[in-house]
PDB file of C-alpha atoms and ligand atoms in Angstrom:
ATOM      1  CA  MET O   2      11.275  35.156  26.586  1.00 39.00           C
ATOM      2  CA  GLU O   3       8.921  34.764  23.468  1.00 56.00           C
ATOM      3  CA  ARG O   4      10.296  32.433  21.704  1.00 74.00           C
ATOM      4  CA  ASP O   5      11.462  32.954  17.492  1.00 92.00           C
ATOM      5  CA  LEU O   6       7.967  32.438  15.426  1.00 96.00           C
ATOM      6  CA  TYR O   7       8.075  32.280  12.367  1.00 97.00           C
ATOM      7  CA  SER O   8       5.252  32.472   9.126  1.00 97.00           C
ATOM      8  CA  ILE O   9       5.097  29.085   7.291  1.00 97.00           C
ATOM      9  CA  ARG O  10       3.152  30.020   3.331  1.00 96.00           C
ATOM     10  CA  MET O  11       2.447  27.533   0.898  1.00 95.00           C
ATOM     11  CA  ARG O  12       0.733  27.909  -2.414  1.00 91.00           C
ATOM     12  CA  ALA O  13       0.195  25.950  -5.477  1.00 91.00           C
ATOM     13  CA  GLU O  14      -0.191  26.312  -9.439  1.00 88.00           C
ATOM     14  CA  HIS O  15      -1.519  24.349 -11.650  1.00 85.00           C
ATOM     15  CA  ASP O  16      -1.896  25.867 -14.897  1.00 82.00           C
ATOM     16  CA  GLY O  17      -0.412  28.964 -13.878  1.00 78.00           C
ATOM     17  CA  SER O  18      -3.483  29.439 -11.805  1.00 77.00           C
ATOM     18  CA  HIS O  19      -2.949  29.645  -8.169  1.00 77.00           C
ATOM     19  CA  CYS O  20      -5.593  26.230  -6.431  1.00 81.00           C
ATOM     20  CA  SER O  21      -4.203  26.138  -3.039  1.00 83.00           C
ATOM     21  CA  GLY O  22      -2.425  28.540  -0.270  1.00 88.00           C
ATOM     22  CA  ALA O  23      -2.129  28.197   3.291  1.00 92.00           C
ATOM     23  CA  GLU O  24      -0.157  29.543   5.696  1.00 95.00           C
ATOM     24  CA  ARG O  25       0.657  29.180   9.606  1.00 96.00           C
ATOM     25  CA  ILE O  26       3.451  31.026  12.138  1.00 97.00           C
ATOM     26  CA  ALA O  27       4.676  28.632  14.060  1.00 96.00           C
ATOM     27  CA  ALA O  28       8.384  28.008  16.425  1.00 95.00           C
ATOM     28  CA  ALA O  29      11.275  26.937  14.612  1.00 96.00           C
ATOM     29  CA  GLY O  30      10.579  22.826  16.726  1.00 95.00           C
ATOM     30  CA  ASP O  31       6.635  22.767  14.683  1.00 95.00           C
ATOM     31  CA  LEU O  32       8.333  23.892  11.357  1.00 96.00           C
ATOM     32  CA  PRO O  33       8.895  20.516  10.183  1.00 97.00           C
ATOM     33  CA  ALA O  34       5.711  18.675  10.741  1.00 96.00           C
ATOM     34  CA  LEU O  35       4.373  21.886   9.236  1.00 96.00           C
ATOM     35  CA  ALA O  36       5.603  21.917   6.284  1.00 96.00           C
ATOM     36  CA  ALA O  37       4.780  18.467   5.189  1.00 96.00           C
ATOM     37  CA  GLU O  38       0.694  19.138   6.416  1.00 95.00           C
ATOM     38  CA  LEU O  39       0.803  22.183   4.286  1.00 95.00           C
ATOM     39  CA  VAL O  40       1.961  19.735   0.657  1.00 94.00           C
ATOM     40  CA  ALA O  41      -0.285  17.997   1.458  1.00 93.00           C
ATOM     41  CA  ARG O  42      -3.203  19.361   1.263  1.00 91.00           C
ATOM     42  CA  ALA O  43      -1.473  21.455  -1.239  1.00 92.00           C
ATOM     43  CA  LEU O  44      -1.937  17.741  -3.449  1.00 91.00           C
ATOM     44  CA  GLY O  45      -5.237  16.787  -1.772  1.00 85.00           C
ATOM     45  CA  THR O  46      -7.097  19.853  -3.527  1.00 68.00           C
ATOM     46  CA  GLY O  47      -8.873  18.114  -5.194  1.00 64.00           C
ATOM     47  CA  SER O  48      -9.101  20.336  -8.069  1.00 64.00           C
ATOM     48  CA  GLY O  49      -6.404  18.653 -10.107  1.00 72.00           C
ATOM     49  CA  ALA O  50      -2.405  17.721  -9.061  1.00 87.00           C
ATOM     50  CA  PRO O  51      -0.498  20.778  -8.721  1.00 91.00           C
ATOM     51  CA  ASP O  52       2.480  21.900 -11.303  1.00 93.00           C
ATOM     52  CA  ARG O  53       4.259  23.788  -8.220  1.00 94.00           C
ATOM     53  CA  VAL O  54       4.690  24.007  -4.766  1.00 95.00           C
ATOM     54  CA  HIS O  55       6.051  27.314  -3.132  1.00 95.00           C
ATOM     55  CA  CYS O  56       6.585  26.685   0.135  1.00 96.00           C
ATOM     56  CA  SER O  57       8.878  29.664   2.632  1.00 96.00           C
ATOM     57  CA  VAL O  58       9.486  30.305   5.779  1.00 97.00           C
ATOM     58  CA  ASP O  59      10.565  34.027   7.352  1.00 95.00           C
ATOM     59  CA  ARG O  60      11.744  34.536  10.380  1.00 96.00           C
ATOM     60  CA  LEU O  61       9.615  36.449  12.011  1.00 96.00           C
ATOM     61  CA  ALA O  62      10.968  39.717  13.079  1.00 91.00           C
ATOM     62  CA  GLY O  63       9.487  43.706  15.421  1.00 91.00           C
ATOM     63  CA  GLU O  64       6.321  43.309  17.120  1.00 94.00           C
ATOM     64  CA  ILE O  65       3.587  40.639  17.199  1.00 96.00           C
ATOM     65  CA  LEU O  66      -0.153  41.868  18.066  1.00 97.00           C
ATOM     66  CA  TYR O  67      -2.269  39.930  19.915  1.00 97.00           C
ATOM     67  CA  ARG O  68      -5.488  39.776  19.763  1.00 97.00           C
ATOM     68  CA  ARG O  69      -9.344  37.947  20.014  1.00 97.00           C
ATOM     69  CA  LEU O  70     -11.004  36.863  17.453  1.00 98.00           C
ATOM     70  CA  PRO O  71     -14.841  38.727  15.933  1.00 98.00           C
ATOM     71  CA  ASP O  72     -18.586  37.979  17.139  1.00 98.00           C
ATOM     72  CA  VAL O  73     -19.846  35.002  15.271  1.00 98.00           C
ATOM     73  CA  GLN O  74     -23.611  35.431  13.093  1.00 98.00           C
ATOM     74  CA  THR O  75     -24.685  32.942  11.136  1.00 98.00           C
ATOM     75  CA  PHE O  76     -27.525  34.458   8.684  1.00 98.00           C
ATOM     76  CA  ASP O  77     -29.145  30.848   7.189  1.00 98.00           C
ATOM     77  CA  VAL O  78     -30.990  32.566   3.488  1.00 98.00           C
ATOM     78  CA  PRO O  79     -32.303  30.065   1.443  1.00 97.00           C
ATOM     79  CA  ASP O  80     -30.561  30.971  -1.897  1.00 97.00           C
ATOM     80  CA  TRP O  81     -28.215  32.726  -3.033  1.00 98.00           C
ATOM     81  CA  MET O  82     -29.284  35.593  -4.083  1.00 97.00           C
ATOM     82  CA  THR O  83     -31.152  36.011  -0.372  1.00 98.00           C
ATOM     83  CA  GLY O  84     -27.231  35.787   0.394  1.00 98.00           C
ATOM     84  CA  ARG O  85     -26.211  38.661  -1.970  1.00 98.00           C
ATOM     85  CA  ALA O  86     -28.891  40.767  -0.501  1.00 98.00           C
ATOM     86  CA  CYS O  87     -28.435  40.491   2.969  1.00 98.00           C
ATOM     87  CA  ALA O  88     -24.576  40.770   2.206  1.00 98.00           C
ATOM     88  CA  SER O  89     -25.410  44.510   1.163  1.00 98.00           C
ATOM     89  CA  ALA O  90     -28.293  45.250   3.923  1.00 98.00           C
ATOM     90  CA  LEU O  91     -24.883  44.363   5.683  1.00 98.00           C
ATOM     91  CA  LEU O  92     -22.731  46.383   4.405  1.00 98.00           C
ATOM     92  CA  LEU O  93     -25.031  49.097   4.087  1.00 98.00           C
ATOM     93  CA  ARG O  94     -25.379  48.646   8.520  1.00 98.00           C
ATOM     94  CA  ALA O  95     -21.832  49.032   8.528  1.00 98.00           C
ATOM     95  CA  GLY O  96     -22.024  52.689   6.770  1.00 98.00           C
ATOM     96  CA  VAL O  97     -20.425  51.301   2.988  1.00 98.00           C
ATOM     97  CA  ALA O  98     -22.639  53.709  -0.154  1.00 98.00           C
ATOM     98  CA  PRO O  99     -24.846  51.685  -2.035  1.00 98.00           C
ATOM     99  CA  VAL O 100     -22.848  52.801  -5.143  1.00 98.00           C
ATOM    100  CA  ALA O 101     -19.451  50.323  -3.476  1.00 98.00           C
ATOM    101  CA  VAL O 102     -22.030  47.438  -2.278  1.00 98.00           C
ATOM    102  CA  ALA O 103     -23.471  47.354  -6.000  1.00 98.00           C
ATOM    103  CA  VAL O 104     -19.659  47.709  -7.557  1.00 96.00           C
ATOM    104  CA  ALA O 105     -17.665  45.722  -5.327  1.00 97.00           C
ATOM    105  CA  MET O 106     -21.207  42.934  -5.736  1.00 97.00           C
ATOM    106  CA  ALA O 107     -20.891  42.991  -9.672  1.00 96.00           C
ATOM    107  CA  GLN O 108     -17.484  42.510 -10.279  1.00 95.00           C
ATOM    108  CA  LEU O 109     -16.864  39.547  -7.425  1.00 96.00           C
ATOM    109  CA  ALA O 110     -20.278  37.100  -9.268  1.00 96.00           C
ATOM    110  CA  ALA O 111     -17.770  38.131 -12.618  1.00 94.00           C
ATOM    111  CA  GLY O 112     -14.905  38.174 -11.476  1.00 89.00           C
ATOM    112  CA  PRO O 113     -12.489  41.248 -10.433  1.00 86.00           C
ATOM    113  CA  ALA O 114      -9.178  41.194 -11.628  1.00 87.00           C
ATOM    114  CA  PRO O 115      -8.705  41.310 -15.440  1.00 88.00           C
ATOM    115  CA  GLY O 116     -10.290  39.382 -17.982  1.00 88.00           C
ATOM    116  CA  GLY O 117     -13.153  38.470 -15.616  1.00 87.00           C
ATOM    117  CA  ARG O 118     -10.385  36.183 -13.261  1.00 85.00           C
ATOM    118  CA  VAL O 119     -10.229  35.703  -9.997  1.00 85.00           C
ATOM    119  CA  MET O 120      -8.019  37.617  -8.040  1.00 83.00           C
ATOM    120  CA  ARG O 121      -5.991  35.889  -5.992  1.00 82.00           C
ATOM    121  CA  GLY O 122      -6.087  38.965  -2.908  1.00 92.00           C
ATOM    122  CA  ALA O 123      -8.246  41.010  -2.330  1.00 96.00           C
ATOM    123  CA  MET O 124      -9.800  44.133  -3.861  1.00 97.00           C
ATOM    124  CA  ILE O 125      -9.458  47.382  -2.230  1.00 97.00           C
ATOM    125  CA  VAL O 126     -12.847  49.365  -2.543  1.00 97.00           C
ATOM    126  CA  ASP O 127     -13.747  53.079  -1.426  1.00 97.00           C
ATOM    127  CA  ALA O 128     -16.292  52.564   1.126  1.00 97.00           C
ATOM    128  CA  LEU O 129     -18.273  56.074  -0.378  1.00 97.00           C
ATOM    129  CA  THR O 130     -17.221  55.655  -4.310  1.00 97.00           C
ATOM    130  CA  GLY O 131     -17.283  52.573  -5.179  1.00 97.00           C
ATOM    131  CA  THR O 132     -13.316  53.091  -6.955  1.00 97.00           C
ATOM    132  CA  ARG O 133     -10.822  50.392  -6.923  1.00 96.00           C
ATOM    133  CA  LEU O 134      -7.475  51.311  -4.706  1.00 96.00           C
ATOM    134  CA  GLU O 135      -5.847  47.622  -4.801  1.00 94.00           C
ATOM    135  CA  ALA O 136      -2.335  49.410  -6.875  1.00 92.00           C
ATOM    136  CA  ASP O 137      -2.627  45.923  -9.405  1.00 92.00           C
ATOM    137  CA  PRO O 138      -5.740  44.720  -9.747  1.00 90.00           C
ATOM    138  CA  ALA O 139      -4.462  40.998 -11.407  1.00 89.00           C
ATOM    139  CA  ARG O 140      -2.625  40.492  -7.881  1.00 90.00           C
ATOM    140  CA  GLY O 141      -4.641  42.881  -5.385  1.00 94.00           C
ATOM    141  CA  VAL O 142      -3.657  42.887  -2.200  1.00 96.00           C
ATOM    142  CA  ARG O 143      -3.432  39.741  -0.085  1.00 94.00           C
ATOM    143  CA  ALA O 144      -3.261  39.661   3.951  1.00 96.00           C
ATOM    144  CA  SER O 145      -1.011  37.566   5.509  1.00 96.00           C
ATOM    145  CA  ARG O 146       0.770  36.745   8.476  1.00 97.00           C
ATOM    146  CA  MET O 147      -1.853  35.423  10.871  1.00 97.00           C
ATOM    147  CA  ASP O 148      -2.944  32.590  12.870  1.00 97.00           C
ATOM    148  CA  LEU O 149      -4.452  31.034  16.172  1.00 97.00           C
ATOM    149  CA  VAL O 150      -2.082  30.830  18.767  1.00 95.00           C
ATOM    150  CA  MET O 151      -0.704  27.401  18.774  1.00 91.00           C
ATOM    151  CA  ASP O 152      -2.137  26.531  22.427  1.00 92.00           C
ATOM    152  CA  ALA O 153      -5.642  28.215  21.750  1.00 94.00           C
ATOM    153  CA  ARG O 154      -5.502  26.514  18.656  1.00 93.00           C
ATOM    154  CA  GLN O 155      -7.848  23.304  19.686  1.00 94.00           C
ATOM    155  CA  GLY O 156      -9.230  24.871  21.892  1.00 95.00           C
ATOM    156  CA  VAL O 157     -11.027  27.163  19.305  1.00 96.00           C
ATOM    157  CA  SER O 158     -11.103  24.045  16.776  1.00 95.00           C
ATOM    158  CA  ALA O 159     -13.348  22.716  19.138  1.00 96.00           C
ATOM    159  CA  GLU O 160     -15.518  25.421  19.809  1.00 96.00           C
ATOM    160  CA  LEU O 161     -15.944  26.778  16.153  1.00 97.00           C
ATOM    161  CA  ALA O 162     -17.498  22.765  15.394  1.00 97.00           C
ATOM    162  CA  ALA O 163     -19.096  22.044  18.392  1.00 97.00           C
ATOM    163  CA  ALA O 164     -21.537  25.140  16.862  1.00 97.00           C
ATOM    164  CA  GLY O 165     -21.483  23.216  13.545  1.00 96.00           C
ATOM    165  CA  LEU O 166     -18.615  26.151  12.029  1.00 97.00           C
ATOM    166  CA  GLY O 167     -15.916  22.200  12.173  1.00 96.00           C
ATOM    167  CA  HIS O 168     -14.936  23.799   8.622  1.00 96.00           C
ATOM    168  CA  HIS O 169     -11.197  24.179   7.640  1.00 93.00           C
ATOM    169  CA  ARG O 170     -12.857  27.561   6.079  1.00 95.00           C
ATOM    170  CA  VAL O 171     -14.358  28.563   9.115  1.00 97.00           C
ATOM    171  CA  ALA O 172     -11.223  28.783  10.977  1.00 96.00           C
ATOM    172  CA  GLU O 173      -9.068  29.991   8.202  1.00 96.00           C
ATOM    173  CA  ALA O 174     -11.742  33.450   6.777  1.00 97.00           C
ATOM    174  CA  LEU O 175     -11.904  34.537  10.415  1.00 98.00           C
ATOM    175  CA  VAL O 176      -9.113  34.133  11.999  1.00 98.00           C
ATOM    176  CA  LEU O 177      -8.164  36.915   7.840  1.00 98.00           C
ATOM    177  CA  ALA O 178     -11.168  38.513   8.973  1.00 98.00           C
ATOM    178  CA  GLY O 179      -9.612  38.987  13.215  1.00 98.00           C
ATOM    179  CA  LYS O 180      -6.350  40.790  10.643  1.00 98.00           C
ATOM    180  CA  ILE O 181      -7.898  42.115   8.402  1.00 98.00           C
ATOM    181  CA  LEU O 182     -11.081  44.072  11.307  1.00 98.00           C
ATOM    182  CA  GLY O 183      -8.004  45.818  12.900  1.00 97.00           C
ATOM    183  CA  ALA O 184      -6.729  47.710   9.668  1.00 96.00           C
ATOM    184  CA  PRO O 185      -6.245  51.098   9.354  1.00 94.00           C
ATOM    185  CA  GLY O 186      -8.845  52.932   7.334  1.00 95.00           C
ATOM    186  CA  ILE O 187     -11.302  49.648   6.928  1.00 97.00           C
ATOM    187  CA  VAL O 188     -15.050  49.563   7.605  1.00 98.00           C
ATOM    188  CA  ALA O 189     -16.011  46.770   6.449  1.00 98.00           C
ATOM    189  CA  GLU O 190     -14.588  43.270   4.332  1.00 98.00           C
ATOM    190  CA  LEU O 191     -16.870  41.491   1.701  1.00 98.00           C
ATOM    191  CA  CYS O 192     -15.936  37.245   1.512  1.00 98.00           C
ATOM    192  CA  TRP O 193     -17.810  34.616  -0.225  1.00 97.00           C
ATOM    193  CA  SER O 194     -15.107  31.451  -1.504  1.00 94.00           C
ATOM    194  CA  ASP O 195     -14.377  31.370  -5.041  1.00 91.00           C
ATOM    195  CA  ALA O 196     -14.230  27.486  -4.936  1.00 90.00           C
ATOM    196  CA  PRO O 197     -16.977  25.952  -7.034  1.00 93.00           C
ATOM    197  CA  ASP O 198     -19.090  23.811  -3.796  1.00 94.00           C
ATOM    198  CA  TYR O 199     -18.058  26.182  -1.004  1.00 96.00           C
ATOM    199  CA  LEU O 200     -21.033  28.134  -0.754  1.00 97.00           C
ATOM    200  CA  SER O 201     -21.227  30.287   2.203  1.00 98.00           C
ATOM    201  CA  GLY O 202     -19.873  33.986   2.378  1.00 98.00           C
ATOM    202  CA  TYR O 203     -19.693  36.504   5.285  1.00 98.00           C
ATOM    203  CA  VAL O 204     -19.539  40.213   6.009  1.00 98.00           C
ATOM    204  CA  ALA O 205     -17.168  41.105   9.016  1.00 98.00           C
ATOM    205  CA  ASP O 206     -17.807  44.922  10.209  1.00 98.00           C
ATOM    206  CA  PRO O 207     -15.613  46.214  13.254  1.00 97.00           C
ATOM    207  CA  HIS O 208     -18.880  46.630  15.144  1.00 97.00           C
ATOM    208  CA  HIS O 209     -20.820  43.518  13.900  1.00 98.00           C
ATOM    209  CA  GLY O 210     -18.189  40.797  14.015  1.00 98.00           C
ATOM    210  CA  TYR O 211     -17.871  38.065  11.033  1.00 98.00           C
ATOM    211  CA  GLN O 212     -21.485  37.793  10.399  1.00 98.00           C
ATOM    212  CA  ARG O 213     -22.091  34.310   8.068  1.00 98.00           C
ATOM    213  CA  ILE O 214     -24.023  33.443   5.201  1.00 98.00           C
ATOM    214  CA  THR O 215     -24.946  30.231   4.101  1.00 98.00           C
ATOM    215  CA  ARG O 216     -25.700  30.576   0.561  1.00 98.00           C
ATOM    216  CA  MET O 217     -23.544  33.537  -1.488  1.00 98.00           C
ATOM    217  CA  LYS O 218     -23.202  31.547  -5.122  1.00 97.00           C
ATOM    218  CA  ALA O 219     -24.808  28.652  -6.453  1.00 97.00           C
ATOM    219  CA  ALA O 220     -23.580  25.635  -6.577  1.00 96.00           C
ATOM    220  CA  GLY O 221     -20.769  24.946  -9.203  1.00 95.00           C
ATOM    221  CA  ASP O 222     -19.962  29.057  -9.616  1.00 94.00           C
ATOM    222  CA  GLY O 223     -15.875  28.982  -9.438  1.00 92.00           C
ATOM    223  CA  PHE O 224     -16.229  32.542  -9.219  1.00 94.00           C
ATOM    224  CA  GLY O 225     -15.338  34.680  -5.733  1.00 94.00           C
ATOM    225  CA  GLY O 226     -12.880  36.604  -3.298  1.00 95.00           C
ATOM    226  CA  ARG O 227     -12.814  39.800  -0.906  1.00 97.00           C
ATOM    227  CA  ALA O 228     -13.690  43.860  -1.089  1.00 98.00           C
ATOM    228  CA  LEU O 229     -11.886  45.623   1.324  1.00 98.00           C
ATOM    229  CA  PHE O 230     -14.209  48.662   1.689  1.00 98.00           C
ATOM    230  CA  VAL O 231     -11.955  52.178   3.251  1.00 97.00           C
ATOM    231  CA  ARG O 232     -13.009  55.440   4.308  1.00 94.00           C
ATOM    232  CA  THR O 233     -10.696  56.806   2.564  1.00 85.00           C
ATOM    233  CA  SER O 234      -9.265  59.731   5.245  1.00 89.00           C
ATOM    234  CA  GLY O 235      -6.616  59.203   8.033  1.00 87.00           C
ATOM    235  CA  TRP O 236      -4.554  56.634   6.854  1.00 87.00           C
ATOM    236  CA  THR O 237      -2.347  55.702   3.475  1.00 91.00           C
ATOM    237  CA  LEU O 238      -3.076  52.609   1.379  1.00 93.00           C
ATOM    238  CA  GLU O 239       1.082  52.517   2.428  1.00 93.00           C
ATOM    239  CA  ALA O 240      -0.065  51.966   6.044  1.00 94.00           C
ATOM    240  CA  PHE O 241      -2.588  49.608   4.839  1.00 95.00           C
ATOM    241  CA  VAL O 242      -1.453  47.643   2.754  1.00 96.00           C
ATOM    242  CA  ALA O 243       2.098  47.578   4.789  1.00 96.00           C
ATOM    243  CA  TYR O 244      -0.967  45.935   7.986  1.00 97.00           C
ATOM    244  CA  LEU O 245      -1.461  43.400   5.294  1.00 97.00           C
ATOM    245  CA  GLU O 246       0.637  41.960   4.072  1.00 96.00           C
ATOM    246  CA  ARG O 247       3.480  42.198   7.154  1.00 96.00           C
ATOM    247  CA  GLN O 248       2.337  42.797  10.412  1.00 97.00           C
ATOM    248  CA  ALA O 249       2.197  39.715  12.902  1.00 97.00           C
ATOM    249  CA  VAL O 250      -0.843  39.414  14.640  1.00 98.00           C
ATOM    250  CA  LEU O 251      -1.630  35.983  16.845  1.00 98.00           C
ATOM    251  CA  PHE O 252      -5.483  35.612  17.787  1.00 98.00           C
ATOM    252  CA  ASP O 253      -5.136  33.953  21.208  1.00 96.00           C
ATOM    253  CA  SER O 254      -9.531  34.169  22.024  1.00 95.00           C
ATOM    254  CA  LEU O 255     -12.340  33.482  20.062  1.00 95.00           C
ATOM    255  CA  GLY O 256     -15.501  36.049  20.627  1.00 95.00           C
ATOM    256  CA  THR O 257     -19.108  34.961  21.086  1.00 97.00           C
ATOM    257  CA  ILE O 258     -20.640  32.618  18.464  1.00 97.00           C
ATOM    258  CA  ALA O 259     -24.595  33.027  18.400  1.00 97.00           C
ATOM    259  CA  PRO O 260     -27.221  30.346  16.987  1.00 95.00           C
ATOM    260  CA  PRO O 261     -27.959  30.518  13.404  1.00 96.00           C
ATOM    261  CA  GLN O 262     -30.540  32.393  12.869  1.00 97.00           C
ATOM    262  CA  PRO O 263     -33.043  32.646   9.878  1.00 97.00           C
ATOM    263  CA  TRP O 264     -32.139  36.270   7.509  1.00 96.00           C
ATOM    264  CA  LYS O 265     -35.713  38.773   7.876  1.00 89.00           C
ATOM    265  CA  ALA O 266     -34.631  41.481   6.185  1.00 84.00           C
TER     266      ALA O 266
HETATM  267  C1  LIG A  24     -17.809  30.413   6.838  1.00 89.01           C
HETATM  268  O1  LIG A  24     -17.743  29.379   6.308  1.00 89.01           O
HETATM  269  O2  LIG A  24     -17.394  31.170   7.702  1.00 89.01           O
HETATM  270  C2  LIG A  24     -16.333  31.292   5.627  1.00 89.01           C
HETATM  271  C3  LIG A  24     -16.930  31.898   4.315  1.00 89.01           C
HETATM  272  C4  LIG A  24     -15.407  31.708   3.421  1.00 89.01           C
HETATM  273  C5  LIG A  24     -14.584  31.145   2.911  1.00 89.01           C
HETATM  274  C6  LIG A  24     -13.585  31.838   1.475  1.00 89.01           C
HETATM  275  C7  LIG A  24     -12.883  30.733   1.799  1.00 89.01           C
HETATM  276  O3  LIG A  24     -12.626  30.337   2.113  1.00 89.01           O
HETATM  277  O4  LIG A  24     -12.539  31.476   0.565  1.00 89.01           O
END
């Protein structure tokens, strides 16, 4: 019989703003060490000592889905302008309309939350019209309850590191994108980090997997986030959000990792 599994989540705030967050899924015996690891991470973000660190643990109820991570491809670009052109082309290929690509790019670049702030969660964008669909445009929707299975963690980390993708952000984004690509109605995801010193981003879609782009913004730029492009038939917003926020998904293996290649328009 499968052991009880728990979702453990950390989020930290500084000056009233979110400054760090991470989450894992683990058995009870692994939780104390994980809690210590996540709190240590919150304290070491480099964006100032957090004023508050929240750590919460919930036992998972209901079915757990086991999946394979998406295939990974890296497009090398000389600068962020080329990176955004590359992302736009990949989104168009995935079936996102030009107007929706333009809206999402502009909003991620300028801060999609009211007042031009970055969002903790993701925008949900109608892939045909560019209309934003999330109920709360300040918070967005946050995918949660996803991780690598414990036994696969070391192997996946080693394979990513061997491919030059050992930064913790790559593994975490890959798991998140893997969950998002299983959502009802998803067409594609666009993401680049809001960390001023992390310049890479990606476009993910169900047919081409996780397509990394080496530069999506200039160094020092603190804007970024996620846009989830959806078709608007055959699903409900409630089902989409429930899947992202509540459905537990564990990944047990990596897809293929292609060698990096220069982007050619
Ligand atoms: C990668 O290099 O593949 C990760 C890109 C997205 C990182 C998003 C984030 O950590 O904020």
